[in-house]
Amino acid sequence: MKNYAVWFLCASVSLLPAAGLAAARPATPPAAPPAAAPAPSLPPLTESDSTFSENVSALNAFEITISKMATTEAKRRKVQEFATRSVKLHTANETALSAIALKHGLTLHKEMSPDEEEVAAQLKTETGAKFERDYLDLQAQAASDALAMFQNEAESASDPELKTYASTTADTLQTLLNDSLKLGAAKPSR
């Protein structure tokens, strides 16, 4: 380590212009080039794992969108708190999923499906108790549907990290489902 420091110091000094030593100014670092996506470090995901990842990414976008609406539109403080927690959980969920997908060379699109966009647009037109009821019902149904998908992926995923992610997230979805029901959501249909 000591030799490296001496070498670095000598190399640095030899690069300084002789005239500039008296009035040395801090150098402005050059702008960093835009970061390219890292090269995949693992083989591509299977088709079913890729489909799962894309579907979950779209679902996260939907959940984040409607929950952000609920943080300001819901009248009850407990529903606003639930929505805030949902935004945080789904954002963290998306970050973790994106990191796994990138290791396999898959970039997730993070966009809602057209059906989800339509539902979110409809919810945006609602207010008061109707907004809260529909928001909580959507949360319960989405958590119920996603729970089955995550449980299946936790059993069948070919990638061990994706399998662990699905299992852990299934537990979180179960908690969200239970909490939305406690707040008054209708029991989801299967």
XYZ file of N, CA, C and O in Angstrom:
760
model
N 0.836 -1.194 0.000
C 0.000 0.000 0.000
C 0.877 1.253 0.000
O 0.578 2.204 -0.668
N 1.933 1.227 0.807
C 2.829 2.371 0.887
C 3.462 2.661 -0.471
O 3.559 3.807 -0.889
N 3.924 1.613 -1.170
C 4.535 1.788 -2.490
C 3.531 2.378 -3.475
O 3.889 3.195 -4.312
N 2.275 1.945 -3.364
C 1.249 2.472 -4.261
C 1.059 3.962 -4.036
O 0.971 4.738 -4.974
N 1.022 4.394 -2.759
C 0.827 5.808 -2.435
C 1.991 6.641 -2.960
O 1.789 7.729 -3.503
N 3.217 6.144 -2.812
C 4.395 6.856 -3.310
C 4.336 6.956 -4.830
O 4.580 8.016 -5.409
N 4.000 5.856 -5.483
C 3.894 5.858 -6.939
C 2.840 6.858 -7.396
O 3.056 7.634 -8.305
N 1.673 6.853 -6.732
C 0.597 7.753 -7.102
C 1.032 9.205 -6.938
O 0.785 10.042 -7.789
N 1.721 9.510 -5.817
C 2.189 10.864 -5.558
C 3.181 11.299 -6.632
O 3.085 12.385 -7.197
N 4.135 10.413 -6.952
C 5.139 10.741 -7.987
C 4.472 10.942 -9.341
O 4.803 11.885 -10.063
N 3.547 10.073 -9.675
C 2.860 10.189 -10.961
C 2.054 11.473 -11.014
O 2.023 12.161 -12.032
N 1.403 11.815 -9.913
C 0.592 13.037 -9.878
C 1.457 14.266 -10.047
O 1.121 15.191 -10.775
N 2.606 14.324 -9.340
C 3.493 15.477 -9.401
C 4.092 15.621 -10.790
O 4.206 16.715 -11.328
N 4.450 14.504 -11.410
C 5.070 14.591 -12.733
C 4.084 15.082 -13.781
O 4.496 15.557 -14.828
N 2.784 14.999 -13.504
C 1.798 15.463 -14.464
C 1.487 16.946 -14.315
O 0.851 17.541 -15.169
N 1.915 17.545 -13.209
C 1.650 18.967 -12.999
C 2.542 19.800 -13.897
O 3.742 19.538 -14.024
N 2.037 20.825 -14.523
C 2.903 21.713 -15.299
C 3.777 22.514 -14.345
O 3.332 22.950 -13.302
N 5.014 22.711 -14.691
C 5.980 23.389 -13.819
C 5.520 24.798 -13.472
O 5.647 25.237 -12.342
N 4.990 25.548 -14.404
C 4.583 26.920 -14.145
C 3.355 26.982 -13.251
O 3.142 27.962 -12.560
N 2.561 25.972 -13.289
C 1.309 25.987 -12.529
C 1.479 25.595 -11.084
O 0.523 25.643 -10.326
N 2.685 25.223 -10.635
C 2.871 24.803 -9.257
C 2.655 25.949 -8.283
O 2.139 25.754 -7.202
N 3.079 27.154 -8.630
C 2.966 28.280 -7.713
C 1.513 28.669 -7.499
O 1.117 29.020 -6.401
N 0.714 28.642 -8.530
C -0.684 29.035 -8.409
C -1.577 27.861 -8.780
O -2.300 27.906 -9.760
N -1.489 26.838 -8.006
C -2.282 25.638 -8.302
C -3.754 25.907 -7.994
O -4.081 26.489 -6.971
N -4.563 25.511 -8.899
C -6.011 25.632 -8.722
C -6.603 24.236 -8.768
O -6.094 23.375 -9.481
N -7.701 24.029 -8.036
C -8.312 22.703 -8.113
C -8.814 22.451 -9.530
O -9.412 23.326 -10.153
N -8.521 21.304 -10.019
C -8.959 20.937 -11.368
C -10.444 20.582 -11.342
O -10.941 20.008 -10.386
N -11.131 20.967 -12.384
C -12.529 20.593 -12.512
C -12.587 19.221 -13.157
O -12.044 19.039 -14.243
N -13.207 18.281 -12.470
C -13.255 16.945 -13.068
C -14.112 16.958 -14.329
O -15.104 17.673 -14.401
N -13.724 16.198 -15.324
C -14.527 16.150 -16.541
C -15.875 15.497 -16.241
O -16.001 14.700 -15.313
N -16.844 15.887 -17.010
C -18.178 15.304 -16.825
C -18.113 13.808 -17.091
O -17.487 13.364 -18.051
N -18.757 13.075 -16.220
C -18.766 11.613 -16.377
C -19.651 11.238 -17.565
O -20.714 11.818 -17.763
N -19.207 10.286 -18.352
C -20.047 9.855 -19.464
C -21.292 9.169 -18.911
O -21.281 8.636 -17.801
N -22.387 9.191 -19.655
C -23.601 8.557 -19.166
C -23.349 7.074 -18.907
O -22.665 6.404 -19.678
N -23.881 6.617 -17.799
C -23.672 5.213 -17.417
C -24.495 4.299 -18.310
O -25.687 4.511 -18.501
N -23.832 3.350 -18.863
C -24.529 2.352 -19.681
C -25.034 1.262 -18.755
O -24.529 1.076 -17.661
N -26.050 0.570 -19.193
C -26.575 -0.542 -18.406
C -25.467 -1.571 -18.238
O -24.734 -1.854 -19.182
N -25.334 -2.094 -17.015
C -24.275 -3.076 -16.820
C -24.529 -4.325 -17.650
O -25.669 -4.687 -17.921
N -23.459 -4.934 -18.058
C -23.586 -6.166 -18.830
C -24.185 -7.242 -17.936
O -23.879 -7.296 -16.746
N -25.056 -8.057 -18.497
C -25.662 -9.103 -17.673
C -24.577 -10.024 -17.115
O -23.649 -10.406 -17.812
N -24.722 -10.327 -15.839
C -23.740 -11.204 -15.212
C -24.248 -12.638 -15.114
O -23.500 -13.529 -14.760
N -25.529 -12.811 -15.417
C -26.140 -14.135 -15.348
C -26.847 -14.434 -16.667
O -27.180 -13.522 -17.424
N -27.147 -15.696 -16.935
C -27.862 -16.022 -18.177
C -29.273 -15.418 -18.155
O -29.792 -15.084 -17.090
N -29.895 -15.274 -19.321
C -31.244 -14.697 -19.373
C -32.231 -15.508 -18.528
O -32.061 -16.709 -18.334
N -33.242 -14.803 -18.025
C -34.309 -15.482 -17.292
C -35.105 -16.361 -18.248
O -35.163 -16.083 -19.450
N -35.753 -17.364 -17.709
C -36.638 -18.189 -18.535
C -37.811 -17.332 -18.982
O -38.064 -16.256 -18.422
N -38.554 -17.813 -19.945
C -39.705 -17.051 -20.444
C -40.722 -16.804 -19.333
O -41.242 -15.697 -19.200
N -40.987 -17.810 -18.518
C -41.987 -17.623 -17.453
C -41.474 -16.651 -16.381
O -42.249 -15.842 -15.862
N -40.178 -16.696 -16.067
C -39.621 -15.749 -15.101
C -39.619 -14.327 -15.661
O -39.891 -13.366 -14.934
N -39.349 -14.186 -16.951
C -39.394 -12.866 -17.592
C -40.816 -12.314 -17.601
O -41.032 -11.132 -17.302
N -41.774 -13.163 -17.917
C -43.181 -12.745 -17.935
C -43.624 -12.327 -16.538
O -44.280 -11.290 -16.362
N -43.260 -13.116 -15.549
C -43.567 -12.770 -14.159
C -42.990 -11.394 -13.830
O -43.683 -10.530 -13.291
N -41.728 -11.173 -14.160
C -41.053 -9.909 -13.848
C -41.738 -8.725 -14.528
O -41.945 -7.683 -13.901
N -42.091 -8.874 -15.798
C -42.771 -7.795 -16.527
C -44.153 -7.514 -15.920
O -44.545 -6.353 -15.757
N -44.896 -8.568 -15.585
C -46.228 -8.395 -14.989
C -46.145 -7.712 -13.632
O -46.952 -6.830 -13.312
N -45.172 -8.109 -12.833
C -45.006 -7.506 -11.510
C -44.597 -6.042 -11.647
O -45.085 -5.188 -10.905
N -43.756 -5.727 -12.597
C -43.342 -4.350 -12.804
C -44.541 -3.467 -13.163
O -44.686 -2.359 -12.640
N -45.408 -3.968 -14.033
C -46.624 -3.222 -14.396
C -47.534 -3.072 -13.178
O -48.104 -1.994 -12.944
N -47.664 -4.135 -12.389
C -48.497 -4.078 -11.191
C -47.932 -3.071 -10.187
O -48.687 -2.310 -9.575
N -46.611 -3.055 -10.018
C -46.006 -2.070 -9.121
C -46.322 -0.647 -9.572
O -46.651 0.212 -8.754
N -46.221 -0.395 -10.871
C -46.528 0.944 -11.395
C -47.973 1.320 -11.064
O -48.253 2.453 -10.647
N -48.884 0.376 -11.228
C -50.302 0.607 -10.920
C -50.497 0.902 -9.434
O -51.149 1.873 -9.056
N -49.929 0.053 -8.592
C -50.086 0.214 -7.143
C -49.503 1.537 -6.662
O -50.093 2.211 -5.814
N -48.353 1.909 -7.193
C -47.736 3.177 -6.809
C -48.612 4.342 -7.249
O -48.848 5.286 -6.484
N -49.141 4.282 -8.468
C -49.979 5.364 -8.994
C -51.232 5.566 -8.159
O -51.531 6.689 -7.742
N -51.973 4.486 -7.904
C -53.232 4.661 -7.160
C -52.968 4.976 -5.689
O -53.748 5.710 -5.069
N -51.872 4.474 -5.150
C -51.563 4.771 -3.745
C -51.122 6.220 -3.569
O -51.440 6.846 -2.553
N -50.390 6.755 -4.545
C -50.035 8.177 -4.476
C -51.303 9.032 -4.491
O -51.379 10.038 -3.786
N -52.287 8.635 -5.301
C -53.564 9.360 -5.305
C -54.190 9.313 -3.921
O -54.690 10.322 -3.415
N -54.172 8.148 -3.305
C -54.833 7.961 -2.013
C -54.151 8.727 -0.889
O -54.799 9.076 0.099
N -52.866 9.014 -1.030
C -52.187 9.774 0.032
C -52.763 11.179 0.168
O -52.690 11.772 1.243
N -53.366 11.692 -0.907
C -53.956 13.036 -0.845
C -55.481 13.021 -0.926
O -56.133 13.913 -0.399
N -56.050 12.016 -1.579
C -57.501 11.985 -1.782
C -58.281 11.278 -0.684
O -59.457 11.575 -0.478
N -57.662 10.347 -0.003
C -58.373 9.632 1.066
C -58.666 10.593 2.202
O -57.861 11.470 2.511
N -59.805 10.415 2.823
C -60.194 11.304 3.918
C -59.711 10.789 5.267
O -59.364 11.574 6.133
N -59.694 9.478 5.442
C -59.279 8.913 6.728
C -57.752 8.842 6.798
O -57.091 8.407 5.858
N -57.220 9.250 7.941
C -55.785 9.240 8.165
C -55.214 7.831 8.029
O -54.143 7.637 7.448
N -55.924 6.815 8.510
C -55.425 5.432 8.433
C -55.307 4.962 6.989
O -54.396 4.204 6.653
N -56.207 5.412 6.135
C -56.128 5.040 4.718
C -54.951 5.776 4.071
O -54.213 5.194 3.270
N -54.743 7.031 4.421
C -53.592 7.777 3.906
C -52.279 7.115 4.338
O -51.348 6.992 3.539
N -52.208 6.680 5.593
C -51.007 6.002 6.091
C -50.792 4.671 5.364
O -49.659 4.320 5.022
N -51.872 3.948 5.138
C -51.790 2.686 4.393
C -51.261 2.955 2.979
O -50.392 2.238 2.483
N -51.772 4.000 2.344
C -51.356 4.345 0.984
C -49.878 4.740 0.949
O -49.140 4.321 0.051
N -49.438 5.505 1.928
C -48.033 5.904 1.998
C -47.147 4.670 2.147
O -46.120 4.538 1.470
N -47.556 3.754 3.009
C -46.785 2.508 3.193
C -46.784 1.682 1.921
O -45.769 1.101 1.533
N -47.915 1.656 1.224
C -48.011 0.909 -0.030
C -47.064 1.482 -1.082
O -46.395 0.727 -1.798
N -46.985 2.799 -1.185
C -46.056 3.435 -2.136
C -44.625 3.012 -1.813
O -43.872 2.608 -2.704
N -44.252 3.080 -0.538
C -42.888 2.719 -0.136
C -42.598 1.248 -0.427
O -41.529 0.914 -0.955
N -43.532 0.371 -0.084
C -43.314 -1.065 -0.289
C -43.207 -1.410 -1.770
O -42.326 -2.175 -2.173
N -44.093 -0.856 -2.588
C -44.064 -1.175 -4.016
C -42.859 -0.540 -4.727
O -42.337 -1.114 -5.684
N -42.430 0.613 -4.246
C -41.225 1.230 -4.806
C -40.002 0.371 -4.480
O -39.174 0.100 -5.360
N -39.894 -0.076 -3.235
C -38.786 -0.954 -2.843
C -38.867 -2.280 -3.598
O -37.842 -2.824 -4.037
N -40.075 -2.773 -3.764
C -40.311 -4.017 -4.499
C -39.810 -3.878 -5.938
O -39.112 -4.760 -6.456
N -40.131 -2.772 -6.569
C -39.714 -2.538 -7.958
C -38.198 -2.400 -8.064
O -37.583 -2.914 -8.999
N -37.602 -1.723 -7.107
C -36.148 -1.562 -7.106
C -35.456 -2.920 -7.013
O -34.509 -3.201 -7.755
N -35.932 -3.770 -6.106
C -35.336 -5.102 -5.929
C -35.525 -5.956 -7.182
O -34.587 -6.617 -7.646
N -36.727 -5.928 -7.745
C -37.014 -6.715 -8.942
C -36.177 -6.234 -10.123
O -35.622 -7.047 -10.873
N -36.056 -4.930 -10.287
C -35.259 -4.375 -11.391
C -33.804 -4.800 -11.288
O -33.162 -5.102 -12.299
N -33.273 -4.826 -10.068
C -31.881 -5.231 -9.871
C -31.679 -6.693 -10.274
O -30.690 -7.032 -10.939
N -32.613 -7.546 -9.913
C -32.521 -8.964 -10.290
C -32.610 -9.099 -11.807
O -31.809 -9.797 -12.428
N -33.580 -8.420 -12.396
C -33.787 -8.520 -13.847
C -32.552 -8.027 -14.614
O -32.145 -8.657 -15.598
N -31.953 -6.918 -14.167
C -30.776 -6.371 -14.850
C -29.598 -7.346 -14.838
O -28.834 -7.398 -15.796
N -29.462 -8.107 -13.768
C -28.385 -9.097 -13.709
C -28.527 -10.137 -14.818
O -27.563 -10.765 -15.209
N -29.758 -10.280 -15.306
C -30.038 -11.251 -16.372
C -30.211 -10.567 -17.725
O -30.660 -11.188 -18.689
N -29.918 -9.261 -17.786
C -30.007 -8.535 -19.045
C -31.422 -8.099 -19.412
O -31.664 -7.709 -20.548
N -32.356 -8.118 -18.460
C -33.744 -7.728 -18.718
C -34.004 -6.364 -18.101
O -33.843 -6.172 -16.894
N -34.372 -5.403 -18.939
C -34.751 -4.079 -18.460
C -36.271 -4.030 -18.405
O -36.942 -4.246 -19.419
N -36.808 -3.754 -17.220
C -38.256 -3.717 -17.037
C -38.798 -2.368 -17.501
O -38.154 -1.333 -17.330
N -39.995 -2.371 -18.063
C -40.564 -1.158 -18.655
C -41.227 -0.236 -17.644
O -41.350 0.942 -17.874
N -41.699 -0.761 -16.532
C -42.265 0.040 -15.445
C -43.464 0.879 -15.883
O -43.625 2.021 -15.451
N -44.282 0.335 -16.736
C -45.485 1.033 -17.194
C -46.707 0.185 -16.885
O -46.647 -1.036 -16.925
N -47.810 0.866 -16.598
C -49.059 0.152 -16.352
C -49.590 -0.432 -17.656
O -49.324 0.095 -18.730
N -50.379 -1.479 -17.510
C -51.063 -2.028 -18.678
C -52.190 -1.064 -19.047
O -52.614 -0.245 -18.222
N -52.717 -1.144 -20.270
C -53.834 -0.267 -20.651
C -55.049 -0.426 -19.717
O -55.687 0.568 -19.374
N -55.339 -1.641 -19.284
C -56.462 -1.852 -18.356
C -56.214 -1.140 -17.034
O -57.111 -0.515 -16.467
N -54.977 -1.236 -16.534
C -54.639 -0.577 -15.271
C -54.689 0.941 -15.424
O -55.137 1.644 -14.513
N -54.250 1.450 -16.571
C -54.332 2.894 -16.820
C -55.779 3.363 -16.782
O -56.087 4.422 -16.223
N -56.665 2.569 -17.362
C -58.093 2.907 -17.380
C -58.671 2.913 -15.967
O -59.421 3.821 -15.599
N -58.334 1.916 -15.176
C -58.829 1.844 -13.796
C -58.298 3.017 -12.984
O -59.041 3.656 -12.225
N -57.023 3.338 -13.132
C -56.427 4.468 -12.410
C -57.090 5.783 -12.826
O -57.358 6.642 -11.965
N -57.373 5.931 -14.105
C -58.034 7.151 -14.581
C -59.440 7.267 -13.989
O -59.864 8.362 -13.610
N -60.147 6.161 -13.903
C -61.484 6.162 -13.304
C -61.414 6.531 -11.825
O -62.182 7.344 -11.331
N -60.455 5.943 -11.110
C -60.305 6.218 -9.682
C -59.993 7.697 -9.457
O -60.470 8.293 -8.489
N -59.240 8.279 -10.355
C -58.855 9.691 -10.231
C -60.070 10.625 -10.258
O -60.018 11.720 -9.714
N -61.165 10.184 -10.873
C -62.368 11.021 -10.965
C -63.225 10.940 -9.701
O -64.176 11.703 -9.557
N -62.903 10.016 -8.797
C -63.724 9.797 -7.605
C -63.220 10.615 -6.424
O -62.057 11.010 -6.382
N -64.105 10.828 -5.465
C -63.754 11.570 -4.253
C -64.425 10.932 -3.040
O -65.298 10.070 -3.171
N -63.976 11.374 -1.876
C -64.621 11.007 -0.624
C -64.670 9.515 -0.332
O -63.735 8.772 -0.630
N -65.802 9.109 0.240
C -65.979 7.721 0.672
C -65.924 6.752 -0.508
O -65.394 5.647 -0.379
N -66.447 7.169 -1.673
C -66.402 6.286 -2.849
C -64.956 6.046 -3.280
O -64.578 4.916 -3.593
N -64.141 7.101 -3.280
C -62.724 6.941 -3.619
C -62.068 5.945 -2.663
O -61.396 5.016 -3.091
N -62.252 6.162 -1.358
C -61.620 5.286 -0.366
C -62.055 3.833 -0.541
O -61.228 2.921 -0.509
N -63.349 3.616 -0.693
C -63.872 2.256 -0.835
C -63.294 1.590 -2.077
O -62.807 0.461 -2.026
N -63.315 2.305 -3.202
C -62.801 1.717 -4.445
C -61.293 1.501 -4.379
O -60.781 0.489 -4.858
N -60.575 2.445 -3.769
C -59.125 2.287 -3.616
C -58.810 1.043 -2.787
O -57.980 0.212 -3.180
N -59.466 0.905 -1.644
C -59.205 -0.248 -0.777
C -59.614 -1.560 -1.453
O -58.916 -2.569 -1.321
N -60.727 -1.530 -2.185
C -61.146 -2.736 -2.922
C -60.110 -3.110 -3.985
O -59.790 -4.294 -4.152
N -59.591 -2.110 -4.692
C -58.552 -2.364 -5.691
C -57.294 -2.933 -5.037
O -56.675 -3.863 -5.557
N -56.922 -2.372 -3.905
C -55.744 -2.854 -3.188
C -55.919 -4.316 -2.773
O -55.020 -5.127 -2.948
N -57.083 -4.627 -2.225
C -57.337 -5.999 -1.767
C -57.334 -6.971 -2.943
O -56.725 -8.046 -2.871
N -57.998 -6.593 -4.035
C -58.048 -7.490 -5.195
C -56.665 -7.667 -5.824
O -56.267 -8.779 -6.159
N -55.938 -6.566 -5.959
C -54.596 -6.649 -6.553
C -53.666 -7.485 -5.676
O -52.909 -8.318 -6.186
N -53.731 -7.292 -4.360
C -52.885 -8.076 -3.455
C -53.253 -9.553 -3.516
O -52.371 -10.421 -3.532
N -54.535 -9.844 -3.582
C -54.990 -11.240 -3.655
C -54.514 -11.900 -4.953
O -53.992 -13.020 -4.933
N -54.705 -11.206 -6.070
C -54.269 -11.740 -7.367
C -52.747 -11.918 -7.407
O -52.239 -12.933 -7.869
N -52.038 -10.904 -6.924
C -50.573 -10.954 -6.942
C -50.054 -12.034 -5.996
O -49.066 -12.697 -6.305
N -50.737 -12.232 -4.886
C -50.297 -13.228 -3.912
C -50.211 -14.612 -4.549
O -49.209 -15.314 -4.384
N -51.239 -14.969 -5.305
C -51.221 -16.272 -5.984
C -50.069 -16.346 -6.987
O -49.370 -17.367 -7.068
N -49.845 -15.277 -7.717
C -48.772 -15.231 -8.708
C -47.401 -15.353 -8.026
O -46.529 -16.080 -8.486
N -47.214 -14.648 -6.913
C -45.942 -14.688 -6.196
C -45.699 -16.049 -5.549
O -44.569 -16.536 -5.536
N -46.747 -16.637 -4.990
C -46.589 -17.959 -4.380
C -46.190 -18.987 -5.431
O -45.334 -19.844 -5.183
N -46.799 -18.902 -6.609
C -46.438 -19.807 -7.700
C -44.977 -19.594 -8.117
O -44.233 -20.553 -8.310
N -44.575 -18.342 -8.250
C -43.193 -18.038 -8.655
C -42.196 -18.482 -7.585
O -41.105 -18.957 -7.910
N -42.572 -18.355 -6.314
C -41.692 -18.782 -5.227
C -41.420 -20.283 -5.300
O -40.361 -20.746 -4.880
N -42.354 -21.033 -5.851
C -42.179 -22.485 -5.991
C -41.500 -22.865 -7.303
O -40.772 -23.847 -7.357
N -41.757 -22.103 -8.368
C -41.333 -22.562 -9.692
C -40.240 -21.739 -10.367
O -39.780 -22.119 -11.441
N -39.809 -20.644 -9.780
C -38.792 -19.804 -10.431
C -37.515 -20.597 -10.663
O -37.106 -21.398 -9.832
N -36.891 -20.355 -11.804
C -35.638 -21.049 -12.108
C -34.436 -20.342 -11.488
O -33.418 -20.961 -11.231
N -34.557 -19.052 -11.231
C -33.468 -18.277 -10.643
C -33.634 -18.259 -9.121
O -34.686 -17.852 -8.625
N -32.626 -18.658 -8.374
C -32.740 -18.707 -6.915
C -33.036 -17.346 -6.276
O -33.808 -17.258 -5.322
N -32.427 -16.287 -6.805
C -32.665 -14.955 -6.238
C -34.101 -14.498 -6.502
O -34.740 -13.900 -5.630
N -34.620 -14.792 -7.677
C -36.005 -14.450 -8.000
C -36.963 -15.266 -7.141
O -37.999 -14.770 -6.702
N -36.611 -16.497 -6.872
C -37.420 -17.365 -6.012
C -37.509 -16.781 -4.600
O -38.595 -16.700 -4.015
N -36.377 -16.348 -4.062
C -36.350 -15.741 -2.726
C -37.139 -14.437 -2.713
O -37.906 -14.171 -1.784
N -36.945 -13.639 -3.745
C -37.678 -12.374 -3.875
C -39.193 -12.628 -3.873
O -39.947 -11.961 -3.159
N -39.639 -13.608 -4.639
C -41.072 -13.912 -4.732
C -41.609 -14.379 -3.393
O -42.704 -13.974 -2.978
N -40.877 -15.191 -2.705
C -41.320 -15.702 -1.410
C -41.438 -14.579 -0.382
O -42.438 -14.474 0.332
N -40.425 -13.743 -0.314
C -40.426 -12.623 0.633
C -41.544 -11.642 0.313
O -42.248 -11.166 1.208
N -41.715 -11.338 -0.947
C -42.742 -10.381 -1.357
C -44.137 -10.942 -1.119
O -45.062 -10.190 -0.796
N -44.314 -12.251 -1.244
C -45.621 -12.864 -0.970
C -46.043 -12.582 0.471
O -47.219 -12.277 0.735
N -45.106 -12.641 1.391
C -45.422 -12.333 2.790
C -45.884 -10.885 2.939
O -46.836 -10.592 3.662
N -45.215 -9.973 2.251
C -45.583 -8.558 2.299
C -46.968 -8.341 1.697
O -47.780 -7.577 2.229
N -47.253 -9.031 0.588
C -48.568 -8.904 -0.049
C -49.676 -9.414 0.860
O -50.772 -8.838 0.907
N -49.409 -10.484 1.597
C -50.406 -11.007 2.530
C -50.725 -9.962 3.602
O -51.884 -9.753 3.951
N -49.686 -9.276 4.086
C -49.889 -8.220 5.081
C -50.709 -7.072 4.492
O -51.633 -6.565 5.137
N -50.383 -6.657 3.257
C -51.156 -5.584 2.604
C -52.614 -5.995 2.419
O -53.525 -5.187 2.631
N -52.836 -7.231 2.025
C -54.203 -7.730 1.857
C -54.950 -7.665 3.192
O -56.070 -7.135 3.261
N -54.340 -8.182 4.238
C -54.984 -8.174 5.558
C -55.272 -6.748 6.021
O -56.356 -6.474 6.551
N -54.325 -5.853 5.831
C -54.504 -4.467 6.261
C -55.611 -3.767 5.466
O -56.389 -2.998 6.031
N -55.690 -4.020 4.167
C -56.749 -3.386 3.364
C -58.124 -3.907 3.803
O -59.086 -3.138 3.848
N -58.208 -5.171 4.157
C -59.475 -5.730 4.644
C -59.859 -5.113 5.987
O -61.039 -4.795 6.208
N -58.889 -4.904 6.866
C -59.149 -4.276 8.160
C -59.674 -2.843 7.988
O -60.432 -2.342 8.810
N -59.229 -2.192 6.920
C -59.668 -0.812 6.668
C -61.016 -0.742 5.959
O -61.521 0.340 5.699
N -61.587 -1.895 5.605
C -62.934 -1.907 5.020
C -63.044 -2.367 3.591
O -64.111 -2.241 2.987
N -61.979 -2.894 3.016
C -62.066 -3.389 1.623
C -62.993 -4.588 1.559
O -63.104 -5.361 2.525
N -63.648 -4.724 0.423
C -64.492 -5.901 0.192
C -63.564 -7.103 0.012
O -62.446 -6.978 -0.506
N -64.034 -8.251 0.438
C -63.243 -9.471 0.278
C -63.051 -9.712 -1.213
O -64.002 -9.694 -1.978
N -61.796 -9.929 -1.640
C -61.540 -10.096 -3.074
C -62.128 -11.392 -3.615
O -62.221 -12.391 -2.901
N -62.501 -11.334 -4.888
C -62.967 -12.543 -5.566
C -61.741 -13.241 -6.142
O -60.797 -12.597 -6.564
N -61.751 -14.522 -6.156
C -60.588 -15.269 -6.695
C -60.802 -15.643 -8.095
O -61.505 -15.797 -8.835
